[in-house]
Tab-separated table of C-alpha atoms and ligand atoms in Angstrom:
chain	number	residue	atom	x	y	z
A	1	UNK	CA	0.000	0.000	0.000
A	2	UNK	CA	1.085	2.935	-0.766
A	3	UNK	CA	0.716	6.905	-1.497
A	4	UNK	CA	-2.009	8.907	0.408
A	5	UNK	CA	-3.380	5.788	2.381
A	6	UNK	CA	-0.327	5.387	4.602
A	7	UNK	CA	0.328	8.980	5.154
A	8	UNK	CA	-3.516	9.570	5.867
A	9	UNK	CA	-3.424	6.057	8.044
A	10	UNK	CA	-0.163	7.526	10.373
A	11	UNK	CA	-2.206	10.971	10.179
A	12	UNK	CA	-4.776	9.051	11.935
A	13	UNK	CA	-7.355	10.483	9.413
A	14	UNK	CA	-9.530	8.284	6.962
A	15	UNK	CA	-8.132	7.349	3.628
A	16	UNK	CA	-9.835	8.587	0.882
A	17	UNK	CA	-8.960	6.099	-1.697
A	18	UNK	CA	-6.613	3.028	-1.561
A	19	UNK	CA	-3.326	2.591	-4.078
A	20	UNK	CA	-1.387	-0.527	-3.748
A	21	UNK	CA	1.855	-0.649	-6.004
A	22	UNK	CA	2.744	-3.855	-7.201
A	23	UNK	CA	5.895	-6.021	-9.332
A	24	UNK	CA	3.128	-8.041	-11.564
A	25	UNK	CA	2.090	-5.776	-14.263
A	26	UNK	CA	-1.401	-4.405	-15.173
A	27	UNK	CA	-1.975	-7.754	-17.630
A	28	UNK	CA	-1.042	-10.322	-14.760
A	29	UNK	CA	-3.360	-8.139	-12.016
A	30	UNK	CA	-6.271	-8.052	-14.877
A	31	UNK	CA	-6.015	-11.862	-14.179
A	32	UNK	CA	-5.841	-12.283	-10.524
A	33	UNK	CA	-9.489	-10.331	-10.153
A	34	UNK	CA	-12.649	-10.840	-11.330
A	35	UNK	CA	-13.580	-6.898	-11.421
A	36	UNK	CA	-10.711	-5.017	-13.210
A	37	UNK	CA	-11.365	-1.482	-14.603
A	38	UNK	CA	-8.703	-0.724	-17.030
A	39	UNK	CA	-8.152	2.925	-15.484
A	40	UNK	CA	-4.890	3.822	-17.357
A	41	UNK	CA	-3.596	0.731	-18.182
A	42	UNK	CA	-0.840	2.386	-20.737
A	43	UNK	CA	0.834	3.992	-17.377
A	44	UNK	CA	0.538	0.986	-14.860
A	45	UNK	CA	-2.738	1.522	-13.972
A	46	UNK	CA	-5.779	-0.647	-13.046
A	47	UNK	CA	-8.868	-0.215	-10.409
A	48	UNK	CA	-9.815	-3.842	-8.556
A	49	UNK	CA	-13.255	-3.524	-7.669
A	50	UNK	CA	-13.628	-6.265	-4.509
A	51	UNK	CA	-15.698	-6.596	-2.046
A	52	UNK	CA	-17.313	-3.376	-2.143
A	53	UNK	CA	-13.267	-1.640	-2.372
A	54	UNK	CA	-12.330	0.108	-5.123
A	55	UNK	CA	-8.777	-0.439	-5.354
A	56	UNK	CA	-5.908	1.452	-7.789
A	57	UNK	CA	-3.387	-0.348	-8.751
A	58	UNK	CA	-0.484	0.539	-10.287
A	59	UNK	CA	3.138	-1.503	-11.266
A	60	UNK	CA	5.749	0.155	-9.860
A	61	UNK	CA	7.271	2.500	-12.544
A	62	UNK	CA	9.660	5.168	-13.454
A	63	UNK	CA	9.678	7.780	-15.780
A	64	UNK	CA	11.312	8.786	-18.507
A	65	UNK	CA	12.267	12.745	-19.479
A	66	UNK	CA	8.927	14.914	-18.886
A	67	UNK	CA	9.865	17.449	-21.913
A	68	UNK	CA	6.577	19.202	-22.314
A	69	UNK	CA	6.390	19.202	-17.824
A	70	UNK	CA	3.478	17.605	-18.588
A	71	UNK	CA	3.300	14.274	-19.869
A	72	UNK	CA	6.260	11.761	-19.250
A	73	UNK	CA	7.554	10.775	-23.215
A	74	UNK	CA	7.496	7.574	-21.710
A	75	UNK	CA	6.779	5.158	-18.980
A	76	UNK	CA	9.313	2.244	-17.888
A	77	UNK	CA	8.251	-0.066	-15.498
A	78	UNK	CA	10.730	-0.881	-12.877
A	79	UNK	CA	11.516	-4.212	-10.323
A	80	UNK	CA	11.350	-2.821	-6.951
A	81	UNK	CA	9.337	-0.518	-4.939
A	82	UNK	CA	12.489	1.717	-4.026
A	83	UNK	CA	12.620	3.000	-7.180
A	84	UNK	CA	9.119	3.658	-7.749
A	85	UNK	CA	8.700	6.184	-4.245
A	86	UNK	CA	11.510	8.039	-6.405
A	87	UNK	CA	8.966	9.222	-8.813
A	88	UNK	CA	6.517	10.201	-6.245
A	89	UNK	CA	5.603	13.765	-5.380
A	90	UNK	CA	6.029	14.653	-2.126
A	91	UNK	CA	7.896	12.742	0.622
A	92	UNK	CA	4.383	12.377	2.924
A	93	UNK	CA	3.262	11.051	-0.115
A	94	UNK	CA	6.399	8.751	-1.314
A	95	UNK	CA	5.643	5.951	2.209
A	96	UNK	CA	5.154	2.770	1.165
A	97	UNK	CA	3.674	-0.406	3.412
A	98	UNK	CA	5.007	-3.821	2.963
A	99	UNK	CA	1.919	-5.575	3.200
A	100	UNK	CA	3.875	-9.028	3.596
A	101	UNK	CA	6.933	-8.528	5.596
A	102	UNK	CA	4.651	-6.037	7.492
A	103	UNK	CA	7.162	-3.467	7.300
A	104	UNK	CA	7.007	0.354	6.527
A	105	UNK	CA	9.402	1.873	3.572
A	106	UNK	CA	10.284	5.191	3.931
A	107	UNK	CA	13.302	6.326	1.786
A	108	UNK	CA	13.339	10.077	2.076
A	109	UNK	CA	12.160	10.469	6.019
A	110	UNK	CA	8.119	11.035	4.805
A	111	UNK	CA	7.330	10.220	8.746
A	112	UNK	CA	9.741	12.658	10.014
A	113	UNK	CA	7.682	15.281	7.990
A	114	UNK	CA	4.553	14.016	8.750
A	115	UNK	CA	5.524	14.580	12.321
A	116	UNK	CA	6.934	18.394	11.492
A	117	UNK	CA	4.143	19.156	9.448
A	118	UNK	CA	5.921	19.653	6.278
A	119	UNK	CA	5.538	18.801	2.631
A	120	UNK	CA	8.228	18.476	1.229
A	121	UNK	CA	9.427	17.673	-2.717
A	122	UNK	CA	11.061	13.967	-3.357
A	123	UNK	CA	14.693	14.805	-4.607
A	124	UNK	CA	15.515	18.625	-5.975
A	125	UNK	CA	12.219	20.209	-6.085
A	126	UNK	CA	12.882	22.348	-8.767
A	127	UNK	CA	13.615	19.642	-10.790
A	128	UNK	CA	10.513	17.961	-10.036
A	129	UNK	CA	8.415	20.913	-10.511
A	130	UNK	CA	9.724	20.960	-13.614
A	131	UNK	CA	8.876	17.841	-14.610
A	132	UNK	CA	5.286	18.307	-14.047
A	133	UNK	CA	4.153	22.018	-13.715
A	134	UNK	CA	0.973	20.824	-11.742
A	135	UNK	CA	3.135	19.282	-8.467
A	136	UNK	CA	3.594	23.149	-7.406
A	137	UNK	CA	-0.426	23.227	-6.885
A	138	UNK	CA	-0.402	20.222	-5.142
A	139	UNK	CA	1.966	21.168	-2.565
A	140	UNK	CA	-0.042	24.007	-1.707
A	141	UNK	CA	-3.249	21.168	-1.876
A	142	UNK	CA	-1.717	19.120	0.513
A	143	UNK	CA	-0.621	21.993	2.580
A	144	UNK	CA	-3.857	23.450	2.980
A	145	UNK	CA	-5.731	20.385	4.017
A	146	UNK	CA	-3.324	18.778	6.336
A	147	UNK	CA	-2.762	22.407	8.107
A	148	UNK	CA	1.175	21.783	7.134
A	149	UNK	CA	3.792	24.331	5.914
A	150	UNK	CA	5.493	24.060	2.805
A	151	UNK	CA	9.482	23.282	3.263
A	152	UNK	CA	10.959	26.011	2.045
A	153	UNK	CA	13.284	25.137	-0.899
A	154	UNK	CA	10.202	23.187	-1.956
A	155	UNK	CA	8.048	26.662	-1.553
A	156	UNK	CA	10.910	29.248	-2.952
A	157	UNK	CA	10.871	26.621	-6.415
A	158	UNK	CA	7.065	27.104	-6.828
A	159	UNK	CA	7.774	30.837	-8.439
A	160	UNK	CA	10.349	29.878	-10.479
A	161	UNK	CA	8.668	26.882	-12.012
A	162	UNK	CA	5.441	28.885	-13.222
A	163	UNK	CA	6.067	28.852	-16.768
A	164	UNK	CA	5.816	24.937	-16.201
A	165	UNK	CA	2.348	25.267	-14.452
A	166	UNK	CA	1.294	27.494	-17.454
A	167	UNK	CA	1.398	24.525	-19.276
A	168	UNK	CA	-0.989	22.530	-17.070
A	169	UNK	CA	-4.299	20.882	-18.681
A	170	UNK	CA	-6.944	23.575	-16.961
A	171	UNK	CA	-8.823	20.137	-16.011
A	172	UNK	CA	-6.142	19.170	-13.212
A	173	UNK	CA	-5.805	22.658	-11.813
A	174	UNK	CA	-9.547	22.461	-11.170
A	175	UNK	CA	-9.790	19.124	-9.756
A	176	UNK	CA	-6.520	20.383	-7.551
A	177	UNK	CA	-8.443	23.830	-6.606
A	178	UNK	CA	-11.842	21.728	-5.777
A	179	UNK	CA	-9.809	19.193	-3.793
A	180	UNK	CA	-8.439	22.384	-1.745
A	181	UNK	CA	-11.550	23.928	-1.021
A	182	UNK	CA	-13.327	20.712	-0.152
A	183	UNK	CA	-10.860	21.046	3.000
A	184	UNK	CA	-10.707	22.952	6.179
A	185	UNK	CA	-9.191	26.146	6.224
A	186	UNK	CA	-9.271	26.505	2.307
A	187	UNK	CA	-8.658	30.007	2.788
A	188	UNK	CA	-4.957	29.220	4.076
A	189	UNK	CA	-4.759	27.240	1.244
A	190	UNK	CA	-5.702	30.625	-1.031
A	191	UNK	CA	-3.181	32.549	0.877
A	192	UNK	CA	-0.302	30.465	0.044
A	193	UNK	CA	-1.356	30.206	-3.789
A	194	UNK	CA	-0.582	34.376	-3.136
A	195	UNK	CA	2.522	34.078	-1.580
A	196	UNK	CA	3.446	31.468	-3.982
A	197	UNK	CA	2.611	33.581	-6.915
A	198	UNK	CA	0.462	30.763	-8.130
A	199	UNK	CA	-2.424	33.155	-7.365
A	200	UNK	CA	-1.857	34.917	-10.166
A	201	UNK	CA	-2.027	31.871	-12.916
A	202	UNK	CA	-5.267	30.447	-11.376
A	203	UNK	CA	-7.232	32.932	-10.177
A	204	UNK	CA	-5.363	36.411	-10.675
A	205	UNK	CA	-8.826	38.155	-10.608
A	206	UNK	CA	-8.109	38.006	-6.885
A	207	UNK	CA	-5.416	40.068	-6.925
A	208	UNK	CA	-6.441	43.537	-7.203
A	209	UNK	CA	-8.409	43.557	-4.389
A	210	UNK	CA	-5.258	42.583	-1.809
A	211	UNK	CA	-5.049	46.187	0.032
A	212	UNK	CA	-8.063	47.317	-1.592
A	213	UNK	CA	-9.909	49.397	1.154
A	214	UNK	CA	-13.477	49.248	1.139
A	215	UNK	CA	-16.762	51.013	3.550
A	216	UNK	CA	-17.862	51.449	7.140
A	217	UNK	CA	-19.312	48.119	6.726
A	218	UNK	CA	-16.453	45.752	6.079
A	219	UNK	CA	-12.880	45.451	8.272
A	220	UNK	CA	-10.930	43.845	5.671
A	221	UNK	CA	-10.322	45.197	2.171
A	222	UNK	CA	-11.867	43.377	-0.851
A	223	UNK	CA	-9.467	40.443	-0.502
A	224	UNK	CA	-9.344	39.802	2.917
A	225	UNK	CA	-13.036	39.734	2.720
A	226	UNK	CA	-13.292	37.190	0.384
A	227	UNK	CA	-10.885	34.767	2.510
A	228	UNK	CA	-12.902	35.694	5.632
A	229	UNK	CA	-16.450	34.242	3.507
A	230	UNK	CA	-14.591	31.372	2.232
A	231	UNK	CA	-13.169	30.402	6.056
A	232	UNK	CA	-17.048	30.846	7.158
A	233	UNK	CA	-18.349	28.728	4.208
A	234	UNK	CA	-20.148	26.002	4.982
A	235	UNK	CA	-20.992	23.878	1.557
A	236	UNK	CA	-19.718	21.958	-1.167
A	237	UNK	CA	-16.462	23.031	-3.274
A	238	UNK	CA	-18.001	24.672	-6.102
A	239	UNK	CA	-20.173	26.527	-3.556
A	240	UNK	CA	-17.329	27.413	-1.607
A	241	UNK	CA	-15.456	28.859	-5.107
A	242	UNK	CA	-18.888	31.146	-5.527
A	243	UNK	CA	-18.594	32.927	-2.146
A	244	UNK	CA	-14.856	33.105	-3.119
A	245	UNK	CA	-15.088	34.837	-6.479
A	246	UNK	CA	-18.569	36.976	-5.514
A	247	UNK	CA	-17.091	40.115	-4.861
A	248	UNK	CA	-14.459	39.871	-7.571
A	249	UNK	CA	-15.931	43.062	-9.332
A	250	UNK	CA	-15.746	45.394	-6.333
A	251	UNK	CA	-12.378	46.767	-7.275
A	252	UNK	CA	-13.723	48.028	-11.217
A	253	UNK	CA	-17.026	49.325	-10.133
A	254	UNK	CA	-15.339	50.553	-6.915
A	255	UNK	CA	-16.263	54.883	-6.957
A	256	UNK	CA	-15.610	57.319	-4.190
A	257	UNK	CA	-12.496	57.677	-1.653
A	258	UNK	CA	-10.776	54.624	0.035
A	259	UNK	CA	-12.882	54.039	3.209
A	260	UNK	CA	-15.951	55.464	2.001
A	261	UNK	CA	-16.382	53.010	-1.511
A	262	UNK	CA	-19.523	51.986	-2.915
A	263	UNK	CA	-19.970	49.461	-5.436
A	264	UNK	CA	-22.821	49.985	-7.608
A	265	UNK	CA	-23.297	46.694	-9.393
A	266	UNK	CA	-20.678	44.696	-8.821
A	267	UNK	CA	-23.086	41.991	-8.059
A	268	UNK	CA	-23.446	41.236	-12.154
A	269	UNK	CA	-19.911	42.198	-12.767
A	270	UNK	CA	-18.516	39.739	-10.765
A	271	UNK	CA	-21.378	37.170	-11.614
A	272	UNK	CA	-20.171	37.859	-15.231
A	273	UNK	CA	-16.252	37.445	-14.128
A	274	UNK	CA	-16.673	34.858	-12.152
A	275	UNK	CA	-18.607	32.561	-14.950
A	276	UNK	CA	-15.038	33.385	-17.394
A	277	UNK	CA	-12.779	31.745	-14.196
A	278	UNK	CA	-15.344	28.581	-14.416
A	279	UNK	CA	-15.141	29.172	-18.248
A	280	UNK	CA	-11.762	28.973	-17.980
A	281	UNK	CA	-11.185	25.825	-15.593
A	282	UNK	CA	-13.650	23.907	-17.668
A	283	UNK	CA	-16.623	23.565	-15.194
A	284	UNK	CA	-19.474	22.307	-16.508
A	285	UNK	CA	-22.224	24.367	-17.784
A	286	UNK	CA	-24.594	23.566	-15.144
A	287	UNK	CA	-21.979	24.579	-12.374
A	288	UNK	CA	-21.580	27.801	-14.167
A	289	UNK	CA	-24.986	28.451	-13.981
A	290	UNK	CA	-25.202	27.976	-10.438
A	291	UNK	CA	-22.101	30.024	-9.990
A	292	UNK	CA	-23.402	32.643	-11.886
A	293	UNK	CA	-26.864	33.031	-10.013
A	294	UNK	CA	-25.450	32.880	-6.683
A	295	UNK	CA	-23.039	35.796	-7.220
A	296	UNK	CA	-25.549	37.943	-9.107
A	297	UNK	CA	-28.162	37.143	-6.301
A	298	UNK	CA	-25.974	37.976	-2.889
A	299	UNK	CA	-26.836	41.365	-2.415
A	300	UNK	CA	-29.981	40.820	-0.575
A	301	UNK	CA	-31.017	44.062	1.896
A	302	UNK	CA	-34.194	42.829	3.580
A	303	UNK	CA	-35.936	45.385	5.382
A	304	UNK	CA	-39.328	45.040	7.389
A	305	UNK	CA	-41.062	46.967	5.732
A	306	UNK	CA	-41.204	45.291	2.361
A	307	UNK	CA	-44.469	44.118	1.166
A	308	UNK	CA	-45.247	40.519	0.892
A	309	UNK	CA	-44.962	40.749	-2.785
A	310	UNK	CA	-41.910	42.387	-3.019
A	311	UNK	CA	-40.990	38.825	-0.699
A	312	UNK	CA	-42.518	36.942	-3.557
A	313	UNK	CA	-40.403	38.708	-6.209
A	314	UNK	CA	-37.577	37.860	-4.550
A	315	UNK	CA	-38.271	34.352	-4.244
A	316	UNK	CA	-39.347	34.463	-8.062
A	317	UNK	CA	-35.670	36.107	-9.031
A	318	UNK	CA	-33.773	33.454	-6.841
A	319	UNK	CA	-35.943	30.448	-7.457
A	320	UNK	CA	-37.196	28.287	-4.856
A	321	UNK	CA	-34.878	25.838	-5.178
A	322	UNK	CA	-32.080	27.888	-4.628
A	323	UNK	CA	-32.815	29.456	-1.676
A	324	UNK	CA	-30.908	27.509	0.721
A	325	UNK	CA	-28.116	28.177	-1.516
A	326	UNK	CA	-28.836	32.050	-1.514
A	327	UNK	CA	-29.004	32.030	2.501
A	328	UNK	CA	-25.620	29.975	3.031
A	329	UNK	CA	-23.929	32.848	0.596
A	330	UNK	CA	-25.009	35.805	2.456
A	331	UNK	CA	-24.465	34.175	5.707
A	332	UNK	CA	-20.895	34.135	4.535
A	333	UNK	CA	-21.262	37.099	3.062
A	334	UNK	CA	-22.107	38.645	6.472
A	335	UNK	CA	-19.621	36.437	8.348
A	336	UNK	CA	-17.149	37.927	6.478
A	337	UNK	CA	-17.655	41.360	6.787
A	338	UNK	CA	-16.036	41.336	10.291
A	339	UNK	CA	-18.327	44.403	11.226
A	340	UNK	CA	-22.125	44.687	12.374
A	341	UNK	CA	-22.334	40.937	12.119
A	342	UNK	CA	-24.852	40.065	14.826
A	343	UNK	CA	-27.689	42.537	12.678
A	344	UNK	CA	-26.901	41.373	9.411
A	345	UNK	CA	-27.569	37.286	11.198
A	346	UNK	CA	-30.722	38.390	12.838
A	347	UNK	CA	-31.780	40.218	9.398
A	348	UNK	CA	-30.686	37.364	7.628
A	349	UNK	CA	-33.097	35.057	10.099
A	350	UNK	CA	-35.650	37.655	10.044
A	351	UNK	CA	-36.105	37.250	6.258
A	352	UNK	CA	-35.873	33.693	6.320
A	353	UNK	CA	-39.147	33.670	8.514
A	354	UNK	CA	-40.888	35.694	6.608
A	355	UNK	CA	-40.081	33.792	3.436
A	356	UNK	CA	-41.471	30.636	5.562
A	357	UNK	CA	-44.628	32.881	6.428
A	358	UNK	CA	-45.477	34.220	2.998
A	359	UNK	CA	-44.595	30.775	1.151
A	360	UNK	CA	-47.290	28.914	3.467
A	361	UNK	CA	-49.900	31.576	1.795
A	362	UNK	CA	-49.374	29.187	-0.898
A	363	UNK	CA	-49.642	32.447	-3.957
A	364	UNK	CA	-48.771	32.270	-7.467
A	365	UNK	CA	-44.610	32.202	-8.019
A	366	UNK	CA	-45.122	31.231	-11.954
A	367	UNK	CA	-47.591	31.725	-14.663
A	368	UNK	CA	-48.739	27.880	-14.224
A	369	UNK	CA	-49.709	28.797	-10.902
A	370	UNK	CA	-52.545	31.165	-12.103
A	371	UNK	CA	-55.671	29.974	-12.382
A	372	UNK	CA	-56.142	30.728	-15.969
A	373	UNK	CA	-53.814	29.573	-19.080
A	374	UNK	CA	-52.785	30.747	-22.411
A	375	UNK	CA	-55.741	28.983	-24.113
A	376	UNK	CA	-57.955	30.717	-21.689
A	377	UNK	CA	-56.589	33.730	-22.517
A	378	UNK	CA	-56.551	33.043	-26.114
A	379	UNK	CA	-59.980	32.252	-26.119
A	380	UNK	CA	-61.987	35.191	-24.105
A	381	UNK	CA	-60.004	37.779	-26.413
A	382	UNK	CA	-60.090	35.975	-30.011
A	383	UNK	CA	-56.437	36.369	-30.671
A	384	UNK	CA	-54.011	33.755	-32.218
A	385	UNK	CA	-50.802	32.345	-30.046
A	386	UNK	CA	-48.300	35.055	-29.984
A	387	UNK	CA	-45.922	37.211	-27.377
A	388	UNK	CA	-49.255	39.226	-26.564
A	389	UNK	CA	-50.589	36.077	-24.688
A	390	UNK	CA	-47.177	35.827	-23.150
A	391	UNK	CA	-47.315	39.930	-21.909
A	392	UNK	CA	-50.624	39.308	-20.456
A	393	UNK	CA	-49.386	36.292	-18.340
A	394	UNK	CA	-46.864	37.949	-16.956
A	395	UNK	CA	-49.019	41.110	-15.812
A	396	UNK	CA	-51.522	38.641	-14.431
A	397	UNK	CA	-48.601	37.073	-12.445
A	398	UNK	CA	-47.204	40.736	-11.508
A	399	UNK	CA	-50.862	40.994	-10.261
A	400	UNK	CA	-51.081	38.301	-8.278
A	401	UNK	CA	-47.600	38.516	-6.549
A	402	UNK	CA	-49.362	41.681	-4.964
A	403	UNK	CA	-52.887	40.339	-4.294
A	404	UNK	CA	-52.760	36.497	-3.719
A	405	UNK	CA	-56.628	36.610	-3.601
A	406	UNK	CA	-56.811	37.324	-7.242
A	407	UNK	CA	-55.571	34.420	-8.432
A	408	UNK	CA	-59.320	33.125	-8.935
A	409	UNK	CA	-60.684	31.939	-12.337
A	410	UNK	CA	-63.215	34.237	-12.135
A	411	UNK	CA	-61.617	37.306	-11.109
A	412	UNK	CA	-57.954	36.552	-13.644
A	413	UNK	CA	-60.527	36.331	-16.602
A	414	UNK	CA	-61.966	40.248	-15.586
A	415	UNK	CA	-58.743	40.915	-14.941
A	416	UNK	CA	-57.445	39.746	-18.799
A	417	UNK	CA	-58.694	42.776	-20.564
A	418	UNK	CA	-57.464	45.184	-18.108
A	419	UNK	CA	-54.370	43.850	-18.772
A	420	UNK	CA	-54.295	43.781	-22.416
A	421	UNK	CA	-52.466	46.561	-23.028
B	501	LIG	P1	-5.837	12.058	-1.926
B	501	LIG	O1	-6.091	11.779	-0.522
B	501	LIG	O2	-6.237	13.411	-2.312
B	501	LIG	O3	-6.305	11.009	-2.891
B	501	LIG	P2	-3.267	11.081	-2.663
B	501	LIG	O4	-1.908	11.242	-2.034
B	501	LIG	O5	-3.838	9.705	-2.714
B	501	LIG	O6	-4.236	12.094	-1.974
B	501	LIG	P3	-3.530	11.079	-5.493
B	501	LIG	O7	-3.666	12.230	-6.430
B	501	LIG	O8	-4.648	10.123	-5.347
B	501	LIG	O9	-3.138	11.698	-4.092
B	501	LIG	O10	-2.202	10.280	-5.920
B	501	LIG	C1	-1.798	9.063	-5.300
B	501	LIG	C2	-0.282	9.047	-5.141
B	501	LIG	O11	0.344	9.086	-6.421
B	501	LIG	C3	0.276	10.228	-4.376
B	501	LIG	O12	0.299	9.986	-2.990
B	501	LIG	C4	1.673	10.330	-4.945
B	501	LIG	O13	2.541	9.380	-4.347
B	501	LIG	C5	1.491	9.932	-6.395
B	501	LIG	N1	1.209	11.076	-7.295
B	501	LIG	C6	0.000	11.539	-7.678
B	501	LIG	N2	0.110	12.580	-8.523
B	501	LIG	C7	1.420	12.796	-8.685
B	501	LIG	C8	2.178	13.711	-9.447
B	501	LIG	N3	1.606	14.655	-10.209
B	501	LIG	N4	3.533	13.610	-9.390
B	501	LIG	C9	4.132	12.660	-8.638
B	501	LIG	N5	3.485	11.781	-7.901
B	501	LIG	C10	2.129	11.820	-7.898
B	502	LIG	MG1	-5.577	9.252	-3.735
């Protein structure tokens, strides 16, 4: 066994997947299971499904020159175990179990790190870093979710091997990035991308706002902010990346004096930003979507006073299915702010109650949930199918969202001709 099992099994943490390296090669392992997947079978690799495990397994290999610090040109596999830690990343990572002589490998002190809290390249880190441009992010991965501190020749070679991370596939910076901020303290993690300089390949939309003062109602400029949400995030990765990019627009709609800023729609220029990162990273189009929304929908200001259909509009605008979503986001939002947090909470649980309240009235949120149709309409004026029918809807709906007791067959189809405008 090998990789992150045995560093997360002397961490005392769960292993999230299991690798066992191996002499036999992929075709003799193919044979000794009944449930092979043939993962990547051209570089060693094969998944054993068994007993409910999933399993990689991978001969133990070298590799040949990485000239495009991408891709090795070639694979070689190799006879012992020794020489396959070599190739490893990190030296928490590079631990190997001897299953039968029950004994632990460790060739370049992994367990003395693990105790310091270090990661650590295998061998000259620049030279590694160069071999594959993406082991830089990974450090900082690692880093991040173990709470460790990078070594530092292994940090000081991360900025001088960026041109080699420029040429990583987008896909594996993602799945690196999502990895990161599917761990505690992600916003650490962020941190040392800055002080890395890999901040500035990945997400360099970040940037401007580091010492970017703001209003009376933050502490932190625009950066600090956004690490602040992203510490009090609770949610799933991609969620997590929302509240990090939603207030990536500040700093270009930012108008008036340091201190005093306001930030007239920033909302939709950060939406719109933030959907070119995801663009960017390949996420998928539903996740930009969701992205999208919950950055152009964070700047809620409930007050009191608002009317129950102005409630309804905003439940309309946000969808019901998102709201959960929406509330998580501003409750980072407000988290974050580090100032007048205890209102914006008790606003935020205000509105939340009166969203229960007004949603138990049970009114009309779409035009299927008026009592009339299209062919209704269609049929007490005499026109054809056309945007007209569509206009009318919509005022009937706008109608409704203010007075719920409307929404009756009889009184929509008075109500049709008044609205034919
Ligand atoms: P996780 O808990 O996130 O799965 P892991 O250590 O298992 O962590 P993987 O990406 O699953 O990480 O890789 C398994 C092992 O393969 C690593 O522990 C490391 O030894 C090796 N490895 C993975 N990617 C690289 C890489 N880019 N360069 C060198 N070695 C790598
Ligand atoms: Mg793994």
């Amino acid at each position: 066994m090998v990789g992150g099992v045995i560093r997360d099994l002397l961490l005392g943490r769960k292993p999230v997947d299991w690798d066992v390296a191996t002499l036999a090669r992929p075709e003799e392992v193919c044979g000794e299971f009944e449930k092979v997947i043939p993962t990547g079978i051209a570089h060693g690799t094969v998944t054993v499904l068994n007993r409910g495990m999933s399993v990689e397994v991978t001969t133990f290999r070298g590799e040949g020159a990485y000239s495009d610090g991408r891709h090795p040109d070639r694979v070689v596999f190799l006879e012992s175990l020794e020489e396959d830690l070599k190739r490893r990343d990190f030296t928490i990572n590079a631990i190997a179990y001897d299953i039968e002589r029950k004994t632990l490998l460790d060739p370049f002190g992994g367990q003395r790190d693990l105790q310091r809290r270090v990661v650590r390249a295998v061998g000259n880190p620049m030279a590694r870093f160069s071999e594959d441009g993406l082991r830089p992010l990974r450090a900082v991965r690692f880093a991040s979710i173990l709470g460790f501190s990078i070594e530092k020749k292994t940090f000081s070679a991360i900025r001088k091997c960026l041109p080699v991370f420029r040429k990583v596939a987008p896909e594996r910076v993602r799945e690196e990035l999502l990895k990161m901020l599917a761990g505690p303290r992600p916003e650490r993690g962020i941190e040392m991308l800055r002080s890395s300089g890999l901040l500035g390949e990945i997400l360099p939309e970040l940037l401007p706002g580091f010492g970017f003062a703001q209003n009376r109602f933050h502490r932190h400029d625009v950066y600090r902010h956004a690490l602040a949400c992203l510490r009090h995030s609770r949610g799933d990765p991609v969620f997590r990346l929302a509240v990090l990019l939603h207030d990536i627009g500040k700093v270009m709609t930012a108008a008036g004096p340091p201190g005093m800023r306001t930030f007239y729609n920033h909302e939709k220029v950060s939406a719109q930003e933030a959907d070119d990162v995801l663009a960017r990273l390949r996420f998928s189009n539903d996740e930009r979507r969701r992205v999208r929304a919950l950055i152009e929908n964070h700047m809620i200001h409930y007050e009191p006073a608002w009317s129950d259909g102005a409630i309804r509009r905003l439940v309309r605008r946000i969808g019901r299915e998102n709201l959960e979503d929406a509330f998580r986001m501003q409750e980072a939002d407000v988290l974050g702010r580090g100032r007048l947090v205890r209102q914006g909470l008790s606003n935020l649980r205000r509105l939340k109650a009166r969203i229960r309240r007004v949603l138990r009235q049970d009114a009309a949120l779409k035009v299927t949930d008026l009592a009339i149709n299209g062919s209704d309409v269609m049929r007490l004026l005499q026109i054809e199918p056309g945007p007209r029918v569509g206009r009318i809807l919509t005022a009937l709906l706008e109608h409704v969202t203010d007075s719920p007791k409307d929404n009756s067959r009889q009184r929509l189809e008075e109500l049709v001709r008044l609205y034919d405008l």
